[in-house]
Amino acid sequence: MRQTIQIQPMTATAFAPFGDLLEVSGTPDKIINQGLCGRFHDRARLDFHEGRAGISLFNAETRSLPLTLDMMERHPDGSQAFLPMTEHPFLVIVAPDAGGKPGLPLAFRTAPGQGVNYHRNVWHGVLTPLQSPGLFAVVDRIGEGPNLQEYWFDHPYVVQDQ
Ligand SMILES: NC(=O)N[C@@H](O)C(=O)O
Ligand code: NI
């Protein structure tokens, strides 16, 4: 019997141990452009150890639910931000570290317009769009080395709505 992970709504508080929730909410930090734009300033902790920041574009296939979660990964040398280029919500799966492998995963569904920045070395599922097109701008480390650790579960989880 596979263990199920229930998808919960994304909140900044719940995601805080794993990364930054990027959203325009509340009062902007700055009003710019002659009062025509609110700037939500410097909202992510970026880290590109012995590398540099890069912006890449991902065109990812959508996934359907329930999802079999058989692998999680992390990037020991850098943070990784996923900024949707559509209004579509997407699935964010993270886990605490448990002795060098993922602990119990958590699954979140973003709200339209939200993005995430995984902090350096945080276990996460790979990009998982739920609606097409799965278009994302990704800000992560460009540098030497694989910057990737994968963990394949002996007993995959099933990620599903509540
Ligand atoms: N491999 C790659 O660039 N993407 C993954 O790191 C991911 O988190 O989707
Ligand atoms: Ni990744």
PDB file of N, CA and C in Angstrom, residues 46-91:
ATOM      1  N   LEU A  46      18.785  34.180  -2.807  1.00  0.00           N
ATOM      2  CA  LEU A  46      19.472  33.484  -3.904  1.00  0.00           C
ATOM      3  C   LEU A  46      20.869  33.071  -3.460  1.00  0.00           C
ATOM      4  N   ASP A  47      21.368  31.970  -4.020  1.00  0.00           N
ATOM      5  CA  ASP A  47      22.681  31.456  -3.633  1.00  0.00           C
ATOM      6  C   ASP A  47      23.232  30.665  -4.820  1.00  0.00           C
ATOM      7  N   PHE A  48      24.397  31.100  -5.289  1.00  0.00           N
ATOM      8  CA  PHE A  48      24.982  30.424  -6.469  1.00  0.00           C
ATOM      9  C   PHE A  48      26.445  30.117  -6.181  1.00  0.00           C
ATOM     10  N   HIS A  49      26.669  29.224  -5.232  1.00  0.00           N
ATOM     11  CA  HIS A  49      28.017  28.937  -4.727  1.00  0.00           C
ATOM     12  C   HIS A  49      28.992  28.625  -5.861  1.00  0.00           C
ATOM     13  N   GLU A  50      30.064  29.377  -5.928  1.00  0.00           N
ATOM     14  CA  GLU A  50      31.118  29.175  -6.940  1.00  0.00           C
ATOM     15  C   GLU A  50      30.532  29.099  -8.345  1.00  0.00           C
ATOM     16  N   GLY A  51      29.547  29.929  -8.579  1.00  0.00           N
ATOM     17  CA  GLY A  51      28.935  29.977  -9.904  1.00  0.00           C
ATOM     18  C   GLY A  51      28.343  31.346 -10.125  1.00  0.00           C
ATOM     19  N   ARG A  52      27.358  31.415 -10.993  1.00  0.00           N
ATOM     20  CA  ARG A  52      26.699  32.679 -11.269  1.00  0.00           C
ATOM     21  C   ARG A  52      25.212  32.411 -11.485  1.00  0.00           C
ATOM     22  N   ALA A  53      24.433  33.471 -11.469  1.00  0.00           N
ATOM     23  CA  ALA A  53      22.997  33.333 -11.704  1.00  0.00           C
ATOM     24  C   ALA A  53      22.730  33.181 -13.194  1.00  0.00           C
ATOM     25  N   GLY A  54      21.791  32.322 -13.527  1.00  0.00           N
ATOM     26  CA  GLY A  54      21.349  32.196 -14.920  1.00  0.00           C
ATOM     27  C   GLY A  54      19.831  32.196 -14.979  1.00  0.00           C
ATOM     28  N   ILE A  55      19.315  32.649 -16.097  1.00  0.00           N
ATOM     29  CA  ILE A  55      17.874  32.568 -16.339  1.00  0.00           C
ATOM     30  C   ILE A  55      17.674  31.633 -17.519  1.00  0.00           C
ATOM     31  N   SER A  56      16.916  30.575 -17.288  1.00  0.00           N
ATOM     32  CA  SER A  56      16.590  29.613 -18.338  1.00  0.00           C
ATOM     33  C   SER A  56      15.079  29.551 -18.485  1.00  0.00           C
ATOM     34  N   LEU A  57      14.621  29.075 -19.612  1.00  0.00           N
ATOM     35  CA  LEU A  57      13.179  28.908 -19.816  1.00  0.00           C
ATOM     36  C   LEU A  57      12.878  27.423 -19.936  1.00  0.00           C
ATOM     37  N   PHE A  58      11.868  26.987 -19.202  1.00  0.00           N
ATOM     38  CA  PHE A  58      11.468  25.580 -19.208  1.00  0.00           C
ATOM     39  C   PHE A  58      10.113  25.462 -19.894  1.00  0.00           C
ATOM     40  N   ASN A  59       9.990  24.522 -20.795  1.00  0.00           N
ATOM     41  CA  ASN A  59       8.703  24.179 -21.402  1.00  0.00           C
ATOM     42  C   ASN A  59       8.409  22.741 -21.012  1.00  0.00           C
ATOM     43  N   ALA A  60       7.684  22.566 -19.916  1.00  0.00           N
ATOM     44  CA  ALA A  60       7.543  21.250 -19.278  1.00  0.00           C
ATOM     45  C   ALA A  60       6.192  20.613 -19.592  1.00  0.00           C
ATOM     46  N   GLU A  61       6.193  19.323 -19.784  1.00  0.00           N
ATOM     47  CA  GLU A  61       4.955  18.572 -19.960  1.00  0.00           C
ATOM     48  C   GLU A  61       4.127  18.633 -18.670  1.00  0.00           C
ATOM     49  N   THR A  62       2.812  18.708 -18.847  1.00  0.00           N
ATOM     50  CA  THR A  62       1.958  18.704 -17.664  1.00  0.00           C
ATOM     51  C   THR A  62       1.877  17.287 -17.085  1.00  0.00           C
ATOM     52  N   ARG A  63       1.580  17.241 -15.820  1.00  0.00           N
ATOM     53  CA  ARG A  63       1.415  15.970 -15.113  1.00  0.00           C
ATOM     54  C   ARG A  63      -0.019  15.891 -14.595  1.00  0.00           C
ATOM     55  N   SER A  64      -0.533  14.672 -14.512  1.00  0.00           N
ATOM     56  CA  SER A  64      -1.897  14.510 -13.992  1.00  0.00           C
ATOM     57  C   SER A  64      -1.851  13.918 -12.579  1.00  0.00           C
ATOM     58  N   LEU A  65      -2.953  14.143 -11.888  1.00  0.00           N
ATOM     59  CA  LEU A  65      -3.079  13.627 -10.519  1.00  0.00           C
ATOM     60  C   LEU A  65      -4.001  12.418 -10.527  1.00  0.00           C
ATOM     61  N   PRO A  66      -3.783  11.472  -9.613  1.00  0.00           N
ATOM     62  CA  PRO A  66      -2.710  11.439  -8.614  1.00  0.00           C
ATOM     63  C   PRO A  66      -1.343  11.199  -9.237  1.00  0.00           C
ATOM     64  N   LEU A  67      -0.341  11.768  -8.600  1.00  0.00           N
ATOM     65  CA  LEU A  67       1.029  11.720  -9.129  1.00  0.00           C
ATOM     66  C   LEU A  67       1.832  10.703  -8.329  1.00  0.00           C
ATOM     67  N   THR A  68       2.576   9.884  -9.034  1.00  0.00           N
ATOM     68  CA  THR A  68       3.510   8.984  -8.346  1.00  0.00           C
ATOM     69  C   THR A  68       4.814   9.737  -8.128  1.00  0.00           C
ATOM     70  N   LEU A  69       5.175   9.906  -6.885  1.00  0.00           N
ATOM     71  CA  LEU A  69       6.426  10.580  -6.528  1.00  0.00           C
ATOM     72  C   LEU A  69       7.473   9.514  -6.231  1.00  0.00           C
ATOM     73  N   ASP A  70       8.351   9.297  -7.209  1.00  0.00           N
ATOM     74  CA  ASP A  70       9.362   8.250  -7.023  1.00  0.00           C
ATOM     75  C   ASP A  70      10.766   8.805  -6.818  1.00  0.00           C
ATOM     76  N   MET A  71      10.900  10.128  -7.006  1.00  0.00           N
ATOM     77  CA  MET A  71      12.230  10.729  -6.882  1.00  0.00           C
ATOM     78  C   MET A  71      12.117  12.152  -6.384  1.00  0.00           C
ATOM     79  N   MET A  72      13.073  12.558  -5.556  1.00  0.00           N
ATOM     80  CA  MET A  72      13.236  13.959  -5.214  1.00  0.00           C
ATOM     81  C   MET A  72      14.694  14.316  -5.434  1.00  0.00           C
ATOM     82  N   GLU A  73      14.977  15.595  -5.549  1.00  0.00           N
ATOM     83  CA  GLU A  73      16.346  16.027  -5.833  1.00  0.00           C
ATOM     84  C   GLU A  73      16.668  17.273  -5.014  1.00  0.00           C
ATOM     85  N   ARG A  74      17.936  17.598  -5.013  1.00  0.00           N
ATOM     86  CA  ARG A  74      18.347  18.870  -4.444  1.00  0.00           C
ATOM     87  C   ARG A  74      19.626  19.330  -5.133  1.00  0.00           C
ATOM     88  N   HIS A  75      19.889  20.643  -4.968  1.00  0.00           N
ATOM     89  CA  HIS A  75      21.042  21.281  -5.627  1.00  0.00           C
ATOM     90  C   HIS A  75      21.974  21.799  -4.540  1.00  0.00           C
ATOM     91  N   PRO A  76      23.047  21.046  -4.252  1.00  0.00           N
ATOM     92  CA  PRO A  76      23.909  21.409  -3.115  1.00  0.00           C
ATOM     93  C   PRO A  76      24.588  22.775  -3.248  1.00  0.00           C
ATOM     94  N   ASP A  77      24.719  23.246  -4.473  1.00  0.00           N
ATOM     95  CA  ASP A  77      25.469  24.490  -4.673  1.00  0.00           C
ATOM     96  C   ASP A  77      24.613  25.685  -5.046  1.00  0.00           C
ATOM     97  N   GLY A  78      23.314  25.538  -5.044  1.00  0.00           N
ATOM     98  CA  GLY A  78      22.556  26.707  -5.451  1.00  0.00           C
ATOM     99  C   GLY A  78      21.068  26.635  -5.182  1.00  0.00           C
ATOM    100  N   SER A  79      20.492  27.829  -5.128  1.00  0.00           N
ATOM    101  CA  SER A  79      19.027  27.954  -5.032  1.00  0.00           C
ATOM    102  C   SER A  79      18.440  27.751  -6.436  1.00  0.00           C
ATOM    103  N   GLN A  80      17.135  27.601  -6.504  1.00  0.00           N
ATOM    104  CA  GLN A  80      16.478  27.424  -7.811  1.00  0.00           C
ATOM    105  C   GLN A  80      15.076  28.006  -7.728  1.00  0.00           C
ATOM    106  N   ALA A  81      14.809  28.973  -8.585  1.00  0.00           N
ATOM    107  CA  ALA A  81      13.511  29.657  -8.590  1.00  0.00           C
ATOM    108  C   ALA A  81      12.726  29.276  -9.838  1.00  0.00           C
ATOM    109  N   PHE A  82      11.427  29.042  -9.641  1.00  0.00           N
ATOM    110  CA  PHE A  82      10.519  28.723 -10.746  1.00  0.00           C
ATOM    111  C   PHE A  82       9.449  29.798 -10.810  1.00  0.00           C
ATOM    112  N   LEU A  83       9.445  30.539 -11.899  1.00  0.00           N
ATOM    113  CA  LEU A  83       8.548  31.681 -12.079  1.00  0.00           C
ATOM    114  C   LEU A  83       7.629  31.380 -13.257  1.00  0.00           C
ATOM    115  N   PRO A  84       6.372  31.037 -13.003  1.00  0.00           N
ATOM    116  CA  PRO A  84       5.488  30.660 -14.109  1.00  0.00           C
ATOM    117  C   PRO A  84       5.269  31.831 -15.059  1.00  0.00           C
ATOM    118  N   MET A  85       5.197  31.493 -16.334  1.00  0.00           N
ATOM    119  CA  MET A  85       4.943  32.526 -17.364  1.00  0.00           C
ATOM    120  C   MET A  85       3.494  32.417 -17.847  1.00  0.00           C
ATOM    121  N   THR A  86       2.703  31.763 -17.016  1.00  0.00           N
ATOM    122  CA  THR A  86       1.250  31.679 -17.248  1.00  0.00           C
ATOM    123  C   THR A  86       0.578  31.927 -15.891  1.00  0.00           C
ATOM    124  N   GLU A  87      -0.735  31.921 -15.917  1.00  0.00           N
ATOM    125  CA  GLU A  87      -1.457  32.081 -14.650  1.00  0.00           C
ATOM    126  C   GLU A  87      -1.770  30.732 -14.003  1.00  0.00           C
ATOM    127  N   HIS A  88      -1.268  29.662 -14.612  1.00  0.00           N
ATOM    128  CA  HIS A  88      -1.642  28.350 -14.115  1.00  0.00           C
ATOM    129  C   HIS A  88      -0.982  28.003 -12.770  1.00  0.00           C
ATOM    130  N   PRO A  89      -1.741  27.478 -11.828  1.00  0.00           N
ATOM    131  CA  PRO A  89      -1.133  26.910 -10.630  1.00  0.00           C
ATOM    132  C   PRO A  89      -0.251  25.715 -11.005  1.00  0.00           C
ATOM    133  N   PHE A  90       0.705  25.389 -10.167  1.00  0.00           N
ATOM    134  CA  PHE A  90       1.523  24.198 -10.387  1.00  0.00           C
ATOM    135  C   PHE A  90       1.791  23.509  -9.052  1.00  0.00           C
ATOM    136  N   LEU A  91       2.340  22.321  -9.128  1.00  0.00           N
ATOM    137  CA  LEU A  91       2.541  21.490  -7.927  1.00  0.00           C
ATOM    138  C   LEU A  91       3.966  21.685  -7.418  1.00  0.00           C
TER     139      LEU A  91
END
